[in-house]
Coordinates of C-alpha atoms in Angstrom, one line a residue:
M60 CA 0.0 0.0 0.0
S61 CA 1.4 3.4 -1.0
L62 CA 0.1 6.4 1.0
T63 CA 1.0 10.0 0.6
H64 CA 0.8 13.0 2.9
D65 CA -1.6 15.0 0.7
E66 CA -4.0 12.2 -0.2
T67 CA -4.6 11.2 3.4
L68 CA -4.9 14.7 4.8
R69 CA -8.4 15.6 6.2
E70 CA -10.0 18.5 8.1
L71 CA -12.6 18.5 10.9
T72 CA -14.2 21.8 11.9
T73 CA -14.9 21.9 15.7
E74 CA -16.2 24.6 18.0
D75 CA -12.6 25.3 19.0
G76 CA -10.9 25.5 15.6
V77 CA -10.0 23.1 12.7
L78 CA -8.4 19.8 13.6
R79 CA -6.4 18.3 10.8
Y80 CA -5.7 14.6 10.6
H81 CA -4.6 11.8 8.2
E82 CA -6.9 9.0 7.4
A83 CA -6.0 5.6 5.8
G84 CA -7.6 2.2 5.6
D85 CA -11.1 0.8 5.2
P86 CA -13.7 3.3 6.7
D87 CA -15.6 0.3 8.0
A88 CA -12.6 -1.2 9.8
P89 CA -12.0 -0.8 13.5
P90 CA -10.8 2.7 14.3
L91 CA -7.2 3.2 15.4
L92 CA -6.2 6.7 16.7
L93 CA -2.6 7.7 16.6
L94 CA -1.3 10.6 18.7
H95 CA 2.1 12.2 18.1
G96 CA 4.7 13.4 20.5
S97 CA 6.2 16.9 21.0
G98 CA 9.4 18.6 20.1
P99 CA 10.7 20.9 17.3
G100 CA 8.9 20.4 14.0
V101 CA 6.9 17.4 15.1
T102 CA 3.7 16.3 13.3
G103 CA 1.6 13.3 13.4
W104 CA 2.6 12.4 9.8
R105 CA 6.3 12.6 10.7
N106 CA 5.8 10.3 13.7
F107 CA 3.5 7.7 12.0
G108 CA 3.3 8.3 8.3
A109 CA 5.7 5.4 7.5
N110 CA 3.7 3.0 9.8
L111 CA 0.3 3.7 8.2
P112 CA 0.6 1.1 5.3
V113 CA 0.9 -1.7 7.8
F114 CA -1.8 -0.6 10.2
A115 CA -4.2 0.5 7.4
E116 CA -4.5 -3.1 6.3
H117 CA -6.4 -3.9 9.5
F118 CA -7.7 -0.6 10.8
R119 CA -9.2 2.7 9.9
C120 CA -6.2 4.8 10.9
L121 CA -6.7 8.3 12.2
V122 CA -3.5 10.4 12.8
L123 CA -4.6 13.5 14.8
E124 CA -2.5 16.7 14.6
F125 CA -2.7 18.4 18.0
P126 CA -3.4 22.1 18.1
G127 CA -0.3 24.3 18.6
F128 CA 2.2 22.3 16.4
G129 CA 1.7 24.1 13.1
V130 CA -0.8 21.8 11.3
S131 CA -4.1 22.0 13.1
D132 CA -5.3 25.5 14.1
P133 CA -3.1 27.2 16.7
T134 CA -4.1 27.5 20.3
E135 CA -3.5 30.1 23.0
Q136 CA -3.5 27.3 25.6
H137 CA -0.6 25.3 26.8
P138 CA -0.4 22.7 24.0
M139 CA -0.6 19.8 26.5
A140 CA -3.7 21.3 28.0
A141 CA -5.2 21.8 24.6
A142 CA -4.4 18.2 23.5
L143 CA -6.6 16.3 25.9
P144 CA -9.9 18.1 25.0
A145 CA -8.9 18.0 21.3
V146 CA -9.0 14.2 21.4
G147 CA -12.6 14.2 22.8
R148 CA -13.7 16.8 20.2
F149 CA -12.1 14.8 17.4
L150 CA -13.8 11.5 18.4
D151 CA -17.1 13.2 18.9
G152 CA -16.8 15.0 15.5
L153 CA -16.2 11.7 13.7
G154 CA -19.0 10.0 15.7
L155 CA -16.6 7.4 17.2
E156 CA -17.7 5.8 20.5
Q157 CA -14.6 3.6 21.1
V158 CA -11.1 3.3 19.5
D159 CA -7.8 1.7 20.0
V160 CA -5.1 4.3 20.5
I161 CA -1.3 4.5 19.9
G162 CA 0.4 7.4 21.6
N163 CA 4.1 8.5 21.2
S164 CA 5.7 10.3 24.1
M165 CA 3.5 13.3 24.8
G166 CA 0.8 11.4 22.8
G167 CA 1.2 8.5 25.2
V168 CA 0.6 10.8 28.2
V169 CA -2.5 12.3 26.5
S170 CA -3.9 8.9 25.6
T171 CA -3.3 7.7 29.1
R172 CA -5.1 10.7 30.6
F173 CA -7.9 10.2 28.2
A174 CA -8.2 6.5 29.0
M175 CA -8.5 7.4 32.7
A176 CA -11.1 10.2 32.1
Q177 CA -13.2 8.3 29.6
P178 CA -12.5 4.6 30.1
D179 CA -15.3 3.3 27.9
R180 CA -13.8 5.0 24.8
I181 CA -10.5 3.2 24.7
R182 CA -10.4 -0.5 24.0
R183 CA -6.7 -1.1 23.8
M184 CA -3.8 1.4 24.3
V185 CA -0.2 1.4 23.1
T186 CA 2.4 3.8 24.3
V187 CA 5.8 4.6 22.9
G188 CA 8.1 6.0 25.6
G189 CA 7.5 9.1 27.5
M190 CA 4.8 7.9 29.9
G191 CA 5.6 7.4 33.6
R192 CA 8.1 8.9 36.0
A193 CA 11.9 8.6 36.1
L194 CA 12.9 6.6 39.2
L195 CA 16.6 6.0 38.7
S196 CA 17.7 8.5 36.1
P197 CA 18.3 12.3 36.3
S198 CA 15.3 14.4 35.5
P199 CA 15.1 16.3 33.2
G200 CA 17.1 13.9 31.0
E201 CA 19.5 14.8 28.3
G202 CA 17.0 15.0 25.5
L203 CA 14.7 17.3 27.4
N204 CA 17.6 19.6 28.3
L205 CA 18.6 19.9 24.7
L206 CA 15.0 20.6 23.8
M207 CA 14.9 23.4 26.3
E208 CA 18.1 24.9 24.8
F209 CA 16.7 24.8 21.3
T210 CA 13.4 26.3 22.4
E211 CA 15.0 29.2 24.1
A212 CA 17.5 30.0 21.3
P213 CA 16.7 28.1 18.1
S214 CA 19.6 27.3 15.8
R215 CA 20.2 24.5 13.3
E216 CA 23.1 23.3 15.4
R217 CA 20.9 22.9 18.5
L218 CA 18.2 21.2 16.4
V219 CA 20.7 18.7 15.2
E220 CA 21.9 18.1 18.8
W221 CA 18.4 17.4 19.9
L222 CA 17.6 15.2 16.9
N223 CA 20.7 13.1 17.6
S224 CA 19.5 12.6 21.2
M225 CA 16.3 11.1 19.9
V226 CA 17.9 8.1 18.1
F227 CA 20.3 5.3 18.7
D228 CA 21.6 5.4 15.1
R229 CA 22.5 9.0 14.2
A230 CA 22.5 8.1 10.5
M231 CA 18.8 8.4 10.7
V232 CA 19.1 12.2 11.2
T233 CA 19.2 13.2 7.5
E234 CA 19.5 16.6 5.9
Q235 CA 15.9 16.3 4.7
M236 CA 14.7 15.6 8.3
I237 CA 16.7 18.6 9.6
E238 CA 15.4 21.0 7.0
E239 CA 11.8 19.9 7.4
R240 CA 12.0 20.1 11.2
W241 CA 13.7 23.5 11.1
A242 CA 11.1 25.0 8.8
Q243 CA 8.2 24.0 11.0
A244 CA 9.9 24.5 14.4
T245 CA 10.7 28.1 13.6
E246 CA 7.3 29.1 12.3
P247 CA 6.3 31.9 14.8
S248 CA 3.1 30.5 16.2
T249 CA 4.6 27.0 16.5
L250 CA 7.7 28.3 18.2
A251 CA 5.5 30.4 20.6
A252 CA 3.6 27.2 21.5
A253 CA 6.8 25.3 22.1
R254 CA 8.0 28.0 24.4
R255 CA 4.9 27.7 26.5
M256 CA 5.8 24.0 26.9
Y257 CA 9.5 23.7 27.0
S258 CA 11.3 26.9 27.9
R259 CA 13.2 26.5 31.2
A260 CA 10.9 29.0 32.8
A261 CA 7.8 27.1 31.7
L262 CA 9.1 23.8 33.0
E263 CA 10.1 25.3 36.3
G264 CA 6.7 26.9 36.6
M265 CA 5.0 23.6 35.9
A266 CA 7.1 21.9 38.5
K267 CA 6.3 24.5 41.1
A268 CA 2.6 24.3 40.3
A269 CA 2.6 20.6 40.6
S270 CA 4.4 20.6 43.9
A271 CA 1.8 23.1 45.3
S272 CA -1.2 21.2 43.8
P273 CA -3.4 19.1 46.0
E274 CA -4.2 16.9 43.0
P275 CA -2.0 13.8 42.5
P276 CA 0.0 13.6 39.3
Y277 CA -1.4 11.5 36.5
W278 CA 1.4 8.8 36.9
A279 CA 0.2 8.2 40.5
M280 CA -3.3 7.4 39.2
L281 CA -2.4 4.8 36.6
H282 CA -4.3 2.1 38.4
Q283 CA -7.4 3.8 37.0
V284 CA -6.5 2.8 33.4
K285 CA -9.0 0.1 32.4
A286 CA -7.8 -0.5 28.9
R287 CA -5.5 -3.4 28.1
T288 CA -2.1 -1.7 27.6
L289 CA 1.1 -2.3 25.7
I290 CA 4.0 -0.2 26.8
T291 CA 6.8 0.0 24.2
W292 CA 10.2 1.5 24.8
G293 CA 13.6 2.0 23.2
R294 CA 16.2 0.5 25.5
D295 CA 18.6 3.4 24.6
D296 CA 16.1 6.3 25.0
R297 CA 17.9 9.4 26.1
V298 CA 14.8 11.5 26.2
S299 CA 12.6 9.3 28.4
P300 CA 14.9 6.8 30.1
L301 CA 13.7 3.2 30.3
D302 CA 13.3 3.3 34.1
M303 CA 10.2 5.6 33.5
A304 CA 8.4 2.4 32.4
L305 CA 8.6 0.8 35.8
V306 CA 5.7 2.8 37.4
P307 CA 3.2 2.3 34.6
M308 CA 4.2 -1.3 34.0
R309 CA 3.6 -2.1 37.7
T310 CA 0.5 0.0 38.3
I311 CA -1.6 -0.2 35.2
P312 CA -3.7 -3.4 36.0
D313 CA -3.5 -5.0 32.5
A314 CA -0.2 -3.8 31.1
E315 CA 2.7 -5.5 29.4
L316 CA 6.1 -4.0 28.5
H317 CA 8.1 -4.6 25.3
V318 CA 11.7 -3.2 25.1
L319 CA 13.4 -2.8 21.8
P320 CA 17.2 -2.9 21.7
N321 CA 19.5 -0.5 19.7
C322 CA 16.6 2.0 19.8
G323 CA 16.1 5.5 21.0
H324 CA 13.0 7.6 21.6
W325 CA 11.3 7.0 18.2
A326 CA 10.7 3.2 18.4
M327 CA 8.1 3.3 15.7
I328 CA 10.7 4.8 13.3
E329 CA 14.0 3.4 14.4
Q330 CA 12.8 -0.2 14.9
K331 CA 9.9 0.1 12.5
S332 CA 9.4 -3.5 11.5
A333 CA 9.9 -5.0 15.0
W334 CA 7.7 -2.4 16.6
E335 CA 4.9 -2.8 14.1
A336 CA 4.9 -6.6 14.5
V337 CA 4.6 -6.4 18.3
V338 CA 1.9 -3.7 18.2
L339 CA -0.1 -5.4 15.5
A340 CA 0.0 -8.7 17.3
F341 CA -1.2 -6.9 20.5
L342 CA -4.1 -5.0 18.8
T343 CA -5.4 -8.0 16.7
R344 CA -5.2 -10.9 19.1
K345 CA -8.5 -12.3 20.3
D346 CA -7.8 -12.8 24.0

């Protein structure tokens, strides 16, 4: 199956702006929602476009572009705050009562929070790094520190340093990837949204607010996840170290963990075939 960016691109008008997404597969097949991560120049297509041909043979694939990342309409909210209600608006707008979901990094956190808030709407959930809490590694990790440096003073050199931290094999960071990411990451509204998320001041403010909040963090409430869950992780992830998987693996009631060797933060890209095989087996098995 050959799929292109433009032929799969769709728009959904909602009460809070236009949500853009990519759709592939049989419209009558079970729906599979794919939620992208964060970082300079990220899009849902760049996270999951290469995986769509495999999953579209079995599912109606829907790759949502979160507000604030330069594809869907911009948002004045913190992009993480805007992402969670965007998922609900998206499913409501398409008339979908229940879906399977794959979330990469930030998308994994969003899918987890959505699964806790609306448990009947998620049948099975797959996460790719990012979800949980570091127990043994320094926090913030190397990749997040590089992301902060780029966000505060963007340069191609800092973008390349950050991209290199995302992968085990640096040969994956091509000139085309750098140019595409640079163009989108430095678009003014997208850069402003990134600074609301990842400037040092923003992260310090979030940490202070969390410490003062009477509400528990989401990772302390993972026992509320009802969906059967597959946690996937790159063993060599320098953005979200592997020890972050311990809390969700132990506290989500029906969770299993698969670790991919020689793999950084983008497991679905760097170990594409192995990751697809594990995820497809999980989503399609009958038990």
